[in-house]
Amino acid sequence: AQRVGAEHAEAQRAAQLIEAECGRLYEAMHALIPRIAPVVLDRLGLADALQELAERTHAAHAEVTMQVHTELGDAVLGIEAAITLYRAAQEGVTNALRHGQATALRLTVLVASDGLRLELQDNGRGLADAQTTERDAHYGLRWLRERVQALGGRLSIDNRADTEEGGVALQVFLPGP
């Protein structure tokens, strides 16, 4: 834009448009980086990172309450397990809010004798149909299932729309701590 100057107005506008788009893309990439590699896990550990997720969720959606209960004891989690559990919570929260219009979420993560367990329950509308989690359009859940299975674990999604609690329960099991 500076090189072409005012005598080439069309080139100057094009250069300014490119500059603006580059700035927008930079900001978008900058926002994605923490979602790819959650820095909060490195800084805080899984329990505190999940609490921070609950606080960010409430800050963005004031009408939503999210309880977090973690019992990790002195278990030393591998980075892959910690990231997978964090991503499971993140994906579950996103889906509960976006698709289920949930207003209350309860997240539990604990170390059991056979491994790590995560359960996220919401009070939303539940799943529209039994195949909702298997459709190709749900890339987040499909990616999460693949990641859990790659670690030897299991992911299940329980539609509770017809129960008193309502909503959905997302459960993840990963063997060993």
XYZ file of N, CA and C in Angstrom:
531
model
N 0.835 -1.193 0.000
C 0.000 0.000 0.000
C 0.873 1.248 0.000
N 1.963 1.205 0.770
C 2.858 2.366 0.823
C 3.636 2.525 -0.479
N 4.021 1.433 -1.094
C 4.822 1.507 -2.316
C 4.051 2.040 -3.503
N 2.783 1.620 -3.652
C 2.022 2.044 -4.828
C 1.536 3.470 -4.700
N 1.333 3.915 -3.475
C 0.927 5.304 -3.269
C -0.470 5.597 -3.783
N -0.853 6.850 -3.662
C -2.201 7.302 -4.006
C -2.472 7.263 -5.504
N -1.423 7.288 -6.356
C -1.650 7.298 -7.803
C -2.213 5.972 -8.311
N -2.083 4.908 -7.537
C -2.652 3.610 -7.914
C -3.685 3.209 -6.853
N -4.785 3.887 -6.858
C -5.803 3.725 -5.812
C -6.314 2.293 -5.728
N -6.541 1.658 -6.865
C -7.071 0.291 -6.854
C -6.065 -0.678 -6.232
N -4.791 -0.561 -6.578
C -3.754 -1.406 -5.995
C -3.612 -1.123 -4.506
N -3.732 0.129 -4.128
C -3.628 0.493 -2.723
C -4.784 -0.128 -1.922
N -6.006 -0.059 -2.465
C -7.166 -0.675 -1.790
C -6.980 -2.186 -1.664
N -6.473 -2.826 -2.721
C -6.234 -4.272 -2.683
C -5.205 -4.616 -1.610
N -4.137 -3.838 -1.541
C -3.109 -4.080 -0.536
C -3.664 -3.888 0.879
N -4.491 -2.888 1.068
C -5.097 -2.653 2.379
C -6.058 -3.783 2.752
N -6.780 -4.289 1.765
C -7.685 -5.417 2.000
C -6.880 -6.650 2.409
N -5.777 -6.897 1.719
C -4.909 -8.028 2.068
C -4.361 -7.864 3.477
N -3.939 -6.655 3.796
C -3.412 -6.387 5.138
C -4.478 -6.643 6.209
N -5.690 -6.183 5.975
C -6.779 -6.375 6.941
C -7.100 -7.854 7.094
N -7.131 -8.581 5.987
C -7.433 -10.011 6.037
C -6.333 -10.777 6.767
N -5.089 -10.411 6.514
C -3.966 -11.038 7.227
C -4.083 -10.796 8.730
N -4.463 -9.611 9.119
C -4.653 -9.301 10.530
C -5.764 -10.137 11.140
N -6.858 -10.286 10.406
C -7.979 -11.098 10.890
C -7.568 -12.560 11.031
N -6.834 -13.078 10.053
C -6.374 -14.468 10.103
C -5.389 -14.687 11.244
N -4.522 -13.700 11.476
C -3.581 -13.801 12.586
C -4.334 -13.901 13.915
N -5.331 -13.063 14.093
C -6.125 -13.097 15.329
C -6.848 -14.429 15.480
N -7.396 -14.941 14.377
C -8.097 -16.227 14.426
C -7.137 -17.352 14.812
N -5.958 -17.369 14.217
C -4.960 -18.386 14.549
C -4.513 -18.250 15.992
N -4.326 -17.025 16.446
C -3.917 -16.784 17.820
C -4.967 -17.323 18.796
N -6.234 -17.210 18.436
C -7.309 -17.728 19.283
C -7.378 -19.249 19.244
N -6.966 -19.861 18.142
C -7.013 -21.317 18.014
C -5.890 -22.028 18.755
N -4.764 -21.404 18.889
C -3.597 -22.064 19.479
C -3.911 -22.655 20.863
N -4.535 -21.930 21.775
C -4.838 -22.543 23.074
C -5.813 -23.712 22.977
N -6.639 -23.732 21.958
C -7.574 -24.834 21.797
C -6.867 -26.084 21.291
N -5.784 -25.905 20.542
C -5.025 -27.044 20.030
C -4.139 -27.617 21.129
N -3.406 -26.794 21.793
C -2.519 -27.207 22.876
C -2.834 -26.359 24.092
N -3.731 -26.824 24.957
C -4.175 -25.995 26.077
C -3.051 -25.674 27.049
N -2.574 -24.461 26.992
C -1.492 -23.989 27.849
C -1.899 -24.091 29.316
N -3.184 -23.950 29.576
C -3.679 -23.980 30.945
C -3.360 -25.322 31.611
N -3.292 -26.412 30.856
C -2.930 -27.707 31.438
C -1.494 -27.710 31.930
N -0.604 -27.127 31.151
C 0.795 -27.057 31.562
C 0.968 -26.202 32.813
N 0.255 -25.097 32.851
C 0.392 -24.159 33.967
C -0.281 -24.653 35.236
N -1.490 -25.198 35.092
C -2.321 -25.455 36.264
C -2.522 -26.924 36.610
N -2.386 -27.824 35.662
C -2.751 -29.211 35.884
C -4.220 -29.415 35.538
N -4.632 -30.666 35.442
C -5.975 -30.986 34.958
C -7.081 -30.438 35.856
N -6.994 -30.649 37.144
C -8.077 -30.219 38.043
C -8.323 -28.718 37.949
N -7.271 -27.935 38.034
C -7.423 -26.483 37.960
C -7.820 -26.020 36.562
N -7.340 -26.731 35.534
C -7.711 -26.377 34.162
C -9.205 -26.595 33.950
N -9.754 -27.657 34.531
C -11.193 -27.907 34.408
C -11.997 -26.853 35.176
N -11.495 -26.440 36.330
C -12.168 -25.377 37.085
C -12.142 -24.079 36.285
N -11.013 -23.809 35.624
C -10.896 -22.611 34.803
C -11.849 -22.685 33.609
N -12.046 -23.881 33.049
C -13.019 -24.078 31.970
C -14.426 -23.731 32.470
N -14.756 -24.161 33.676
C -16.071 -23.844 34.256
C -16.237 -22.336 34.438
N -15.193 -21.682 34.897
C -15.264 -20.222 35.101
C -15.424 -19.486 33.770
N -14.680 -19.914 32.739
C -14.821 -19.292 31.415
C -16.204 -19.549 30.837
N -16.736 -20.748 31.082
C -18.073 -21.069 30.592
C -19.103 -20.152 31.232
N -19.012 -19.971 32.537
C -19.960 -19.097 33.237
C -19.786 -17.639 32.817
N -18.545 -17.225 32.595
C -18.307 -15.839 32.167
C -18.930 -15.574 30.797
N -18.883 -16.559 29.926
C -19.453 -16.396 28.581
C -20.952 -16.620 28.555
N -21.471 -17.393 29.510
C -22.903 -17.728 29.576
C -23.345 -17.584 31.027
N -23.675 -16.376 31.420
C -23.966 -16.078 32.827
C -25.098 -16.925 33.404
N -26.002 -17.395 32.546
C -27.140 -18.191 33.021
C -26.769 -19.641 33.294
N -25.570 -20.042 32.957
C -25.138 -21.438 33.079
C -24.333 -21.637 34.356
N -24.693 -22.687 35.097
C -23.890 -23.085 36.251
C -23.158 -24.374 35.893
N -21.937 -24.482 36.352
C -21.143 -25.681 36.085
C -20.386 -26.058 37.338
N -20.716 -27.220 37.878
C -20.028 -27.746 39.050
C -18.918 -28.674 38.579
N -17.762 -28.552 39.183
C -16.624 -29.409 38.851
C -16.180 -30.121 40.116
N -16.086 -31.436 40.013
C -15.612 -32.248 41.138
C -14.496 -33.143 40.602
N -13.307 -32.998 41.156
C -12.182 -33.834 40.730
C -11.608 -34.553 41.943
N -11.307 -35.820 41.754
C -10.628 -36.641 42.759
C -9.487 -37.351 42.052
N -8.378 -36.651 41.921
C -7.227 -37.217 41.225
C -6.158 -37.703 42.198
N -6.321 -37.370 43.468
C -5.333 -37.785 44.457
C -3.943 -37.373 44.029
N -2.998 -38.286 44.199
C -1.630 -37.984 43.787
C -1.262 -38.713 42.496
N -2.282 -39.059 41.717
C -2.048 -39.731 40.435
C -1.266 -38.811 39.501
N -0.311 -39.374 38.812
C 0.470 -38.629 37.834
C -0.084 -38.984 36.457
N -0.759 -38.007 35.849
C -1.383 -38.243 34.547
C -0.396 -37.956 33.430
N -0.402 -38.822 32.431
C 0.371 -38.533 31.235
C -0.270 -37.365 30.499
N 0.527 -36.674 29.700
C 0.015 -35.501 28.994
C -1.110 -35.882 28.037
N -1.015 -37.030 27.369
C -2.069 -37.441 26.432
C -3.382 -37.692 27.169
N -3.320 -38.338 28.316
C -4.534 -38.587 29.101
C -5.132 -37.274 29.586
N -4.294 -36.374 30.084
C -4.788 -35.086 30.582
C -5.436 -34.284 29.461
N -4.778 -34.231 28.296
C -5.354 -33.494 27.165
C -6.661 -34.125 26.725
N -6.713 -35.447 26.668
C -7.934 -36.129 26.234
C -9.091 -35.851 27.183
N -8.848 -35.915 28.474
C -9.915 -35.632 29.434
C -10.347 -34.165 29.361
N -9.393 -33.276 29.216
C -9.728 -31.859 29.092
C -10.558 -31.621 27.834
N -10.141 -32.200 26.718
C -10.880 -32.049 25.455
C -12.272 -32.672 25.544
N -12.387 -33.775 26.256
C -13.704 -34.397 26.434
C -14.634 -33.443 27.177
N -14.128 -32.832 28.240
C -14.942 -31.866 28.986
C -15.298 -30.687 28.099
N -14.323 -30.176 27.376
C -14.540 -29.022 26.501
C -15.587 -29.329 25.428
N -15.455 -30.467 24.776
C -16.409 -30.859 23.725
C -17.800 -31.076 24.310
N -17.854 -31.726 25.470
C -19.138 -31.952 26.117
C -19.841 -30.667 26.501
N -19.092 -29.724 27.052
C -19.664 -28.420 27.429
C -20.169 -27.699 26.185
N -19.345 -27.671 25.152
C -19.741 -27.002 23.907
C -21.026 -27.586 23.351
N -21.111 -28.902 23.292
C -22.308 -29.551 22.743
C -23.532 -29.332 23.629
N -23.339 -29.387 24.944
C -24.466 -29.182 25.861
C -25.060 -27.794 25.706
N -24.197 -26.809 25.527
C -24.674 -25.431 25.385
C -25.233 -25.173 23.990
N -24.507 -25.600 22.974
C -24.886 -25.300 21.592
C -26.105 -26.097 21.136
N -26.107 -27.389 21.411
C -27.173 -28.246 20.887
C -28.269 -28.539 21.913
N -27.905 -28.577 23.187
C -28.881 -28.950 24.203
C -29.490 -27.792 24.958
N -28.960 -26.583 24.771
C -29.394 -25.412 25.528
C -29.404 -25.687 27.036
N -28.381 -26.371 27.505
C -28.270 -26.695 28.925
C -28.016 -25.431 29.740
N -28.482 -25.448 30.985
C -28.226 -24.343 31.909
C -27.484 -24.808 33.151
N -27.359 -26.126 33.311
C -26.633 -26.673 34.455
C -25.809 -27.867 33.985
N -24.538 -27.862 34.359
C -23.634 -28.943 34.004
C -22.920 -29.409 35.256
N -22.661 -30.711 35.316
C -21.924 -31.288 36.439
C -20.812 -32.162 35.876
N -19.577 -31.807 36.172
C -18.407 -32.519 35.661
C -17.703 -33.216 36.819
N -17.471 -34.511 36.649
C -16.759 -35.294 37.650
C -15.604 -36.007 36.966
N -14.415 -35.882 37.540
C -13.238 -36.599 37.058
C -12.584 -37.236 38.271
N -12.342 -38.548 38.184
C -11.735 -39.227 39.318
C -10.848 -40.371 38.875
N -9.956 -40.733 39.772
C -9.115 -41.900 39.578
C -9.816 -43.057 40.266
N -10.088 -44.119 39.498
C -10.673 -45.340 40.036
C -9.583 -46.409 40.055
N -9.897 -47.572 40.601
C -8.884 -48.629 40.696
C -8.411 -49.103 39.325
N -9.262 -48.975 38.325
C -8.907 -49.467 36.993
C -8.541 -48.373 35.996
N -8.633 -47.112 36.398
C -8.278 -46.049 35.467
C -8.895 -44.714 35.824
N -9.003 -43.875 34.826
C -9.534 -42.526 34.981
C -10.941 -42.459 34.426
N -11.810 -41.786 35.120
C -13.194 -41.658 34.680
C -13.598 -40.189 34.657
N -14.281 -39.823 33.596
C -14.848 -38.486 33.452
C -16.315 -38.653 33.129
N -17.152 -37.876 33.788
C -18.564 -37.836 33.436
C -19.019 -36.387 33.437
N -19.667 -35.998 32.363
C -20.254 -34.673 32.249
C -21.743 -34.849 32.013
N -22.546 -34.353 32.941
C -24.000 -34.423 32.822
C -24.541 -33.018 32.629
N -25.563 -32.923 31.772
C -26.202 -31.627 31.583
C -27.706 -31.778 31.708
N -28.395 -30.653 31.840
C -29.852 -30.656 31.973
C -30.538 -30.182 30.696
N -29.862 -30.299 29.572
C -30.396 -29.791 28.312
C -31.498 -30.652 27.720
N -31.749 -30.432 26.432
C -32.833 -31.117 25.718
C -32.537 -32.573 25.418
N -31.307 -32.987 25.527
C -30.938 -34.351 25.162
C -30.682 -34.437 23.670
N -30.443 -35.640 23.209
C -30.134 -35.865 21.799
C -31.417 -35.943 20.978
N -31.344 -35.429 19.782
C -32.509 -35.433 18.892
C -32.878 -36.845 18.463
N -31.859 -37.695 18.244
C -32.117 -39.082 17.856
C -30.960 -39.952 18.306
N -31.150 -41.257 18.270
C -30.150 -42.189 18.773
C -28.856 -42.165 17.970
N -28.910 -41.727 16.730
C -27.725 -41.741 15.881
C -26.953 -40.422 15.917
N -27.353 -39.493 16.731
C -26.750 -38.162 16.728
C -25.239 -38.207 16.891
N -24.723 -39.062 17.746
C -23.288 -39.068 18.007
C -22.499 -39.774 16.920
N -23.155 -40.490 16.031
C -22.451 -41.260 15.018
C -22.419 -40.572 13.663
N -23.215 -39.555 13.472
C -23.272 -38.900 12.166
C -21.967 -38.210 11.843
N -21.645 -38.178 10.576
C -20.402 -37.572 10.124
C -20.318 -36.099 10.469
N -21.447 -35.426 10.638
C -21.430 -33.985 10.897
C -20.836 -33.657 12.267
N -20.780 -34.606 13.161
C -20.300 -34.361 14.515
C -18.820 -34.704 14.619
N -17.998 -33.892 13.984
C -16.566 -34.145 13.930
C -15.921 -34.116 15.299
N -16.360 -33.229 16.157
C -15.762 -33.133 17.483
C -15.901 -34.418 18.261
N -17.103 -34.991 18.268
C -17.318 -36.246 18.984
C -16.595 -37.405 18.315
N -16.581 -37.420 17.004
C -15.886 -38.494 16.291
C -14.387 -38.430 16.588
N -13.810 -37.228 16.549
C -12.396 -37.056 16.855
C -12.112 -37.475 18.300
N -12.996 -37.089 19.218
C -12.815 -37.425 20.621
C -12.862 -38.936 20.818
N -13.824 -39.609 20.183
C -13.935 -41.066 20.297
C -12.648 -41.736 19.799
N -12.123 -41.266 18.674
C -10.891 -41.833 18.128
C -9.721 -41.621 19.081
N -9.648 -40.453 19.675
C -8.546 -40.147 20.605
C -8.644 -41.023 21.852
N -9.842 -41.190 22.392
C -10.058 -42.030 23.571
C -9.702 -43.481 23.247
N -10.155 -43.978 22.116
C -9.866 -45.358 21.726
C -8.377 -45.571 21.487
N -7.691 -44.569 20.947
C -6.250 -44.680 20.723
C -5.496 -44.855 22.043
N -6.072 -44.383 23.135
C -5.465 -44.544 24.456
C -5.982 -45.786 25.173
N -6.758 -46.633 24.449
C -7.295 -47.856 25.031
C -8.534 -47.640 25.869
N -9.169 -46.485 25.711
C -10.324 -46.151 26.540
C -11.650 -46.320 25.839
N -12.685 -45.877 26.513
C -14.054 -45.950 25.992
C -14.742 -44.607 26.186
N -15.581 -44.264 25.240
C -16.408 -43.065 25.332
C -17.845 -43.509 25.133
N -18.734 -43.039 25.988
C -20.156 -43.331 25.796
C -20.955 -42.056 26.009
N -22.065 -42.004 25.313
C -22.955 -40.848 25.407
C -24.347 -41.395 25.673
N -24.904 -40.994 26.793
C -26.193 -41.499 27.242
C -27.230 -40.390 27.114
N -28.215 -40.625 26.267
C -29.301 -39.670 26.091
C -30.269 -39.818 27.264
N -30.432 -38.779 28.030
C -31.317 -38.816 29.201
C -32.517 -37.890 29.032
N -32.850 -37.617 27.782
C -33.950 -36.692 27.500
C -35.264 -37.155 28.117
N -35.478 -38.466 28.206
C -36.737 -38.997 28.727
C -36.699 -39.293 30.215
N -35.655 -38.864 30.899
C -35.561 -39.101 32.335
C -35.848 -37.807 33.096
N -35.950 -37.929 34.401
C -36.210 -36.752 35.236
C -35.066 -35.739 35.143
N -33.805 -36.250 35.068
C -32.652 -35.354 34.972
C -32.599 -34.649 33.629
N -33.003 -35.353 32.587
C -32.921 -34.810 31.236
C -31.489 -34.701 30.760
N -31.321 -34.173 29.578
C -29.989 -33.900 29.048
C -29.240 -35.111 28.545
N -27.934 -35.003 28.653
C -27.017 -36.008 28.134
C -25.941 -36.247 29.180
N -25.449 -37.477 29.246
C -24.290 -37.797 30.079
C -23.180 -38.303 29.161
N -22.080 -37.594 29.159
C -20.890 -37.985 28.410
C -19.952 -38.668 29.390
N -19.508 -39.876 29.047
C -18.619 -40.614 29.944
C -17.380 -41.052 29.176
N -16.231 -40.861 29.821
C -14.964 -41.285 29.244
C -14.233 -42.120 30.287
N -13.706 -43.249 29.834
C -12.859 -44.079 30.682
C -11.518 -44.241 29.986
N -10.434 -44.003 30.727
C -9.083 -44.239 30.229
C -8.397 -45.183 31.207
N -7.793 -46.263 30.715
C -7.145 -47.205 31.638
C -5.912 -46.600 32.285
N -5.674 -47.043 33.533
C -4.477 -46.624 34.284
C -4.399 -45.132 34.528
N -3.696 -44.680 35.554
C -3.483 -43.236 35.708
C -2.266 -42.788 35.041
